[in-house]
Structure formats: structure tokens, C-alpha cells
Coordinates of C-alpha atoms in Angstrom, one line a residue:
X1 CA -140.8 -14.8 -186.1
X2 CA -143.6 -13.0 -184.2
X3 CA -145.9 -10.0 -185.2
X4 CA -147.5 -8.0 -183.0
X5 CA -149.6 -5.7 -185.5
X6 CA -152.5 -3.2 -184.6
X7 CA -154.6 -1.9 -187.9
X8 CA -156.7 0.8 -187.2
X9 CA -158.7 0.0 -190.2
X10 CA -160.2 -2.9 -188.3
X11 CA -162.6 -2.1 -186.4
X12 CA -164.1 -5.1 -184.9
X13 CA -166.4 -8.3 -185.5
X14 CA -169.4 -6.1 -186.3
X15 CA -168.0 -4.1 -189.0
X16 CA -166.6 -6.8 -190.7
X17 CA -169.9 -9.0 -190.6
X18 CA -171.5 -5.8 -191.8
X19 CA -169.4 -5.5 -194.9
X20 CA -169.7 -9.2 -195.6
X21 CA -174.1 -8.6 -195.7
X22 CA -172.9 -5.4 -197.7
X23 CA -170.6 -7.2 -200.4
X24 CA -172.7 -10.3 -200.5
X25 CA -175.7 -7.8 -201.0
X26 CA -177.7 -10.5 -198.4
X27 CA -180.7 -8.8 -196.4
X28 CA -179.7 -8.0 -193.0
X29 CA -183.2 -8.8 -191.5
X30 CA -182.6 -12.6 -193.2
X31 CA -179.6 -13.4 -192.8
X32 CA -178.2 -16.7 -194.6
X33 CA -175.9 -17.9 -191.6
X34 CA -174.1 -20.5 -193.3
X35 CA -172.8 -18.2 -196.2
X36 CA -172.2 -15.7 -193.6
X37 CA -170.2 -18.2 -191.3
X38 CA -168.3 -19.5 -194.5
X39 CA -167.1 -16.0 -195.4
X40 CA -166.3 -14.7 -192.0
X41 CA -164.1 -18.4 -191.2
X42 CA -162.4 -17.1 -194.6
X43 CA -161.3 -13.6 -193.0
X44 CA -160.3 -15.0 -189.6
X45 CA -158.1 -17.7 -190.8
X46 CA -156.4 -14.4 -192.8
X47 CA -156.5 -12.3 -189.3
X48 CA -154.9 -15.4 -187.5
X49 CA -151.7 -15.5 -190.2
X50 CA -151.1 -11.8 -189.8
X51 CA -151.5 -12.2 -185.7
X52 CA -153.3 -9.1 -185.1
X53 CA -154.0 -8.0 -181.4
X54 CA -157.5 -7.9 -182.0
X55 CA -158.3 -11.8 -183.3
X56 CA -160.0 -12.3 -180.1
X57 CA -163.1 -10.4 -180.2
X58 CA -163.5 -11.9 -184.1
X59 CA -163.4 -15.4 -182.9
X60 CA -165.8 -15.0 -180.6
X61 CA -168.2 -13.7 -182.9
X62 CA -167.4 -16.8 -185.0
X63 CA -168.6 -18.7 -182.2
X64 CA -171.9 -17.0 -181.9
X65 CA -172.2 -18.0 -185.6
X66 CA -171.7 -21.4 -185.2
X67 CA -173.7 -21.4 -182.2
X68 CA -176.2 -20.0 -184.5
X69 CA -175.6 -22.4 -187.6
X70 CA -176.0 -25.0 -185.3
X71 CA -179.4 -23.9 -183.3
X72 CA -180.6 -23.5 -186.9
X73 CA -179.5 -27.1 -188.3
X74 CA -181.5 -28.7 -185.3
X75 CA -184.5 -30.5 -186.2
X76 CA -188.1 -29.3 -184.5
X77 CA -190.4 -32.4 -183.3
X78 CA -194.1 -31.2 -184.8
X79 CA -195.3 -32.3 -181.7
X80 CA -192.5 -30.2 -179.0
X81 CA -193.6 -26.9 -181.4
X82 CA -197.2 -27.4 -180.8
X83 CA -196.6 -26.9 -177.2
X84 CA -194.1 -24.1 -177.4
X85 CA -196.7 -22.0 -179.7
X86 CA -199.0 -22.0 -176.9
X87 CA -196.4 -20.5 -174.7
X88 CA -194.4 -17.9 -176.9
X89 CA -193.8 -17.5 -180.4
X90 CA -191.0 -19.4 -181.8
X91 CA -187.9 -17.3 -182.1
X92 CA -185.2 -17.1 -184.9
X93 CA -182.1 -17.5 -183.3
X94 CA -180.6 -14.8 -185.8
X95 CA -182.9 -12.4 -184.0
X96 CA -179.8 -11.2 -181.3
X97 CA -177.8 -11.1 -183.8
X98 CA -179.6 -8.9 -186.3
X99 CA -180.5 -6.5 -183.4
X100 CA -177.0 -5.9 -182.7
X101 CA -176.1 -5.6 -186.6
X102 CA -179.2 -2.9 -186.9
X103 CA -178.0 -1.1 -183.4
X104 CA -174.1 -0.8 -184.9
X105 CA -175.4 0.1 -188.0
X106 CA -177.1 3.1 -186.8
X107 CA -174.8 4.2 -184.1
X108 CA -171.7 3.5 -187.5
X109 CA -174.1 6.0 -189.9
X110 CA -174.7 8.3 -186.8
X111 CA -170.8 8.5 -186.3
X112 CA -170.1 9.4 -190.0
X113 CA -173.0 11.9 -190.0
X114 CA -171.3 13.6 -186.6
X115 CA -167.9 13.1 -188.7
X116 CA -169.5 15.2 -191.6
X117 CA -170.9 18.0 -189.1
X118 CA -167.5 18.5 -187.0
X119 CA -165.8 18.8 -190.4
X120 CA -168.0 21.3 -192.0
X121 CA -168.0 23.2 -188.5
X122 CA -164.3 23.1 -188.4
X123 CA -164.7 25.5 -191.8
X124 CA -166.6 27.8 -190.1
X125 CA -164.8 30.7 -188.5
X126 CA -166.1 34.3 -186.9
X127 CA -163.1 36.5 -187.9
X128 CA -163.5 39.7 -189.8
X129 CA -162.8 39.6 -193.7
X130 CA -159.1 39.3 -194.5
X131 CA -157.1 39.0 -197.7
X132 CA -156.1 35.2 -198.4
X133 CA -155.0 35.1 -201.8
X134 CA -151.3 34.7 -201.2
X135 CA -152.1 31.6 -199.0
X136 CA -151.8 28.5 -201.2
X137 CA -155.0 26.4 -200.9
X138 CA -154.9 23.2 -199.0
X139 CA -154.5 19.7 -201.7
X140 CA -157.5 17.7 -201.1
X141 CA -156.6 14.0 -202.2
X142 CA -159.6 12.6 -203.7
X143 CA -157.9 9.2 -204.1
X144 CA -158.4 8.0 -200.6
X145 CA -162.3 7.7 -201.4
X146 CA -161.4 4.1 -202.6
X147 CA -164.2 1.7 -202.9
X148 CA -161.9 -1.5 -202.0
X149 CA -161.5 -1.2 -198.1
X150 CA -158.7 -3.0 -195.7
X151 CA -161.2 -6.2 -195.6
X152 CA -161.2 -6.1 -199.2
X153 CA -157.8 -6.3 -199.1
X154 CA -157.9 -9.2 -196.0
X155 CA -159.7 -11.3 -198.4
X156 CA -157.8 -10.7 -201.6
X157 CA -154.4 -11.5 -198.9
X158 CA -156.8 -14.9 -198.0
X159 CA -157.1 -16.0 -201.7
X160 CA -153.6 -15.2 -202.3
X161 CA -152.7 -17.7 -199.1
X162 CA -154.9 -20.5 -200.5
X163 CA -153.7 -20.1 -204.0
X164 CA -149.8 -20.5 -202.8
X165 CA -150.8 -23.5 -200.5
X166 CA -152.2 -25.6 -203.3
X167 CA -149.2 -24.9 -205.2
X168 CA -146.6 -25.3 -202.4
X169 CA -144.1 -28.7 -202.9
X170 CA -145.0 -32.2 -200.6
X171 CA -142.0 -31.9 -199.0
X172 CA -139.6 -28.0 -198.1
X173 CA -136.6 -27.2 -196.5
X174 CA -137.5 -24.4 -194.0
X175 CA -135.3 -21.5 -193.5
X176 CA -135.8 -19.0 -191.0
X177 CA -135.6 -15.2 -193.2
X178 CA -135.7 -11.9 -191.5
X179 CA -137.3 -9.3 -193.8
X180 CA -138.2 -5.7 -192.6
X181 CA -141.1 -3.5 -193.8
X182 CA -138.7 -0.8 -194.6
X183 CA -136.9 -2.9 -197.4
X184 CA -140.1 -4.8 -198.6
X185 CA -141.7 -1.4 -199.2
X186 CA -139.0 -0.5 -201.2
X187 CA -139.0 -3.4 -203.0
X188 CA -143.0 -3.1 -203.8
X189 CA -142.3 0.5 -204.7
X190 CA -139.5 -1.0 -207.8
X191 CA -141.6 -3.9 -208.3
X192 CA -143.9 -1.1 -209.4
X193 CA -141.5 0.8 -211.7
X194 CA -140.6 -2.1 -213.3
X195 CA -144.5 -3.1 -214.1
X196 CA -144.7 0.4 -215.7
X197 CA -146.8 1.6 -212.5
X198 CA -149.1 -0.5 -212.0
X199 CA -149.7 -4.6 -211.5
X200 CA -152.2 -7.2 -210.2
X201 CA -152.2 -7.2 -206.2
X202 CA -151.4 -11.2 -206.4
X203 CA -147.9 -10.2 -208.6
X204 CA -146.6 -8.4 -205.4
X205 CA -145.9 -11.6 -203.7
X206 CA -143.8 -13.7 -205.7
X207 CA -142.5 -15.8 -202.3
X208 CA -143.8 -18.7 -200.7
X209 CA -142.4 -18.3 -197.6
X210 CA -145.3 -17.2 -194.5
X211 CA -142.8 -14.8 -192.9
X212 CA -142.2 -12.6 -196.1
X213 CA -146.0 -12.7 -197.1
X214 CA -147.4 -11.5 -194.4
X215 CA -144.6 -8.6 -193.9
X216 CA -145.0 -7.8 -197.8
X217 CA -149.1 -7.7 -197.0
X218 CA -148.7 -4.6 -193.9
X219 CA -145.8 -2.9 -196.2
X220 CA -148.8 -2.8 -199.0
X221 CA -151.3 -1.4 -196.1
X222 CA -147.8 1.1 -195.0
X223 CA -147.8 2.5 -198.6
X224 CA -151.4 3.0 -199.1
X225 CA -151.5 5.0 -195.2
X226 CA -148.7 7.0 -196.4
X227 CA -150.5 7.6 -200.1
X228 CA -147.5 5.8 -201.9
X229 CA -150.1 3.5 -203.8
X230 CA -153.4 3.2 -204.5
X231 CA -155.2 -0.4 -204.9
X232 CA -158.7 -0.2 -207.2
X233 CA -161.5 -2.8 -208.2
X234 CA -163.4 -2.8 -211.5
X235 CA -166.3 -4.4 -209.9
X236 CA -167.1 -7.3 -207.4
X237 CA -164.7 -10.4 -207.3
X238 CA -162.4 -9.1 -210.0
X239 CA -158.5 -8.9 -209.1
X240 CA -157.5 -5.4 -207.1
X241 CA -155.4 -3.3 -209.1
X242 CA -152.3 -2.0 -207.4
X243 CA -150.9 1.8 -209.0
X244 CA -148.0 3.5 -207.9
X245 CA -148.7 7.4 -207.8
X246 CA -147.0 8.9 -210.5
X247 CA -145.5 12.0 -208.0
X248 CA -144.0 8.8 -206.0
X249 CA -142.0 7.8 -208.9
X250 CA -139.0 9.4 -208.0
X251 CA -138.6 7.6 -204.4
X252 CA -135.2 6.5 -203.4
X253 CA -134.5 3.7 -201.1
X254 CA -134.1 5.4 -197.7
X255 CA -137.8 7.4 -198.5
X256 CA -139.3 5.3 -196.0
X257 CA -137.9 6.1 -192.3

């Protein structure tokens, strides 16, 4: 089976190595580029199981890290430094790197600030006073101000892979399985009632099978777009939490067209 799967949550190499030095709480300025490399390997192996269009431009950026690592693993003759000091000062290879980090994050900040501006604008109107109290006020969802993010979600999906290859049989008999995102949302969704609302993220994917895991991981991302669940995290590293919203618990199977 093939997937051909755009997220728009994903929004490039950058952003994801930003929210690793965010999440790893790791100074931006020094950057610790085998920890880094380690973690961002993690996320692209998980990016290369769900196929999305956009792996490309992520494993180029994980060849400028190991390109990096290994500029940084060389060893420096006392003797060749002598002679370059009197030249130039030496130069961190991380320094391109960091510059392009610090440049994204300002332009990233700049774009939410803009964001915050057009939407504050966008409630500003030059009409004459008019009565509005028979207009019913618009729902503001405060639930979608989530701390866990979709690469908090790539990496609990890449921990879930690992755990189900360590415990995956020597030997399987493989069966091709077509399973659509229609039927395993609404299988997530009863998986939910049953749990009383609400279970560990790992629980919704009992199967071993690669096909059904990764359909079962963009029919979790469906339901949180379309506000059906919402996943939480206590704190750092702890299991995400998946709840089904209580006005949701009256779905029936042909909900999700």
C-alpha cells in the first residue's frame, strides 16, 4: 500500500530542529550536535514510515548534521591551528547553522506577532452602533491551545514503532489489509467509549501490522483537525493522554464523510 499524505502541521526541517532545542531546553547559540542529530534521525525514520511528501527537505537537513557531527569529530593538529590563527579565527562549524535557526526564529515570532495584529484588526469595524443582542456570540474553543504539538505526536508515533518492533515474532506470515481512515476513526472514536473517554495514546494501536499503524496514526491527527479528540501531556516525556470530547459522544458511524 502507498500513502501519499500532506500535514500542514509540518512545516519544515527548521521548525522541527527548533522544537527539538525547545523540548530539550539546549541553548541555541551551543548547540550539542550529536543529541541534536540523534533526536532529529528519531523523527525522520517516523516521517519516512508515514511517507509524507515533504521527507525530502528533512533529510537534507539531516545531512547538514552529519556533515556537522563529523567536521566536529575531526581532530585539529596543534601545529595546522597555529597557522590558521594567523590567518582567520577558527570557525565553529555550527555557526551556519545557528544563523539560520536565529533568522527562522525571528521571521517564525514575527509571523505570529503579524498573525496577532490581522486578528485583532479583523475585530475592528467603522459602522455606526447597532443592536446585537439577539446575535448568538461566536464559541471560542480554548482546547486547541494544546501544549503537545504534531511533532510531539511524531515522536510518541516513533516510540510506539520501536516498542512494537522489539516485540514483533522472529518469523510472520504477511497479509496484505486494506484499512480506510473513515473506519479507523470510527473505531478510535468506540475505542474511546469503551475506555470511559479517555486512554493512553499507545492503547489506540493494538495492531502490529505497518499498514494499519500508520492509517490509525493520520485518523488520530483527522480527529484532532476536526476537534473530535483532544491529546494532553502532564509534563515532558510522560505518555500523551488521548480524551474524547464529551459533545462527540453521541457520534454514529457514518459521522465522518
Amino acid at each position: 500500500m502507498s500513502y501519499e499524505v500532506k500535514v500542514e502541521a509540518f512545516e519544515g526541517p527548521l521548525d522541527l530542529l527548533l522544537h527539538l532545542i525547545h523540548r530539550l531546553e539546549i541553548d541555541i547559540y551551543d548547540i550539542p550536535v550529536s543529541q541534536i542529530t540523534t533526536q532529529y534521525m528519531e523523527h525522520i525514520r517516523a516521517l519516512q514510515v508515514l511517507e509524507l511528501n515533504e521527507a525530502s527537505e528533512y533529510l537534507v537537513m539531516a545531512a547538514t548534521l552529519l556533515a556537522i557531527k563529523s567536521k566536529m569529530l575531526l581532530p585539529v593538529h596543534e601545529g595546522d591551528l597555529e597557522d590558521i590563527e594567523y590567518e582567520f579565527e577558527e570557525q565553529d562549524p555550527r555557526d551556519e547553522l545557528v544563523n539560520r535557526l536565529v533568522e527562522y526564529r525571528k521571521y517564525k515570532e514575527a509571523s505570529i506577532k503579524l498573525k496577532e495584529l490581522e486578528s485583532n484588526r479583523s475585530a475592528i469595524f467603522t459602522k455606526a452602533p447597532m443592536d446585537l443582542s439577539g446575535l448568538q456570540p461566536a464559541m471560542v474553543d480554548d482546547s486547541l491551545d494544546l501544549e503537545v504539538n504534531a511533532f510531539d505526536m511524531l515522536g510518541a508515533f516513533q516510540k510506539m514503532l520501536r516498542r512494537k518492533q522489539l516485540k514483533a515474532p522472529l518469523s510472520a506470515r504477511v497479509a496484505r489489509q486494506e484499512v480506510s481512515i473513515k473506519d479507523q476513526m470510527t473505531s478510535i472514536v468506540n475505542r474511546l467509549k469503551g475506555a470511559k473517554g479517555q486512554t493512553p495514546f499507545t492503547e489506540l494501536f493494538p495492531s502490529d501490522d505497518k499498514a494499519v499503524l500508520v492509517v490509525s496514526f493520520l485518523s488520530v491527527l483527522e480527529l484532532m483537525k476536526r476537534q473530535v479528540i483532544q491529546v494532553e501531556q502532564e509534563k515532558n516525556f510522560t505518555d500523551l493522554m488521548v480524551e474524547l470530547k464529551k459533545e462527540t459522544w453521541e457520534y454514529e458511524d457514518d459521522s465522518f464523510e
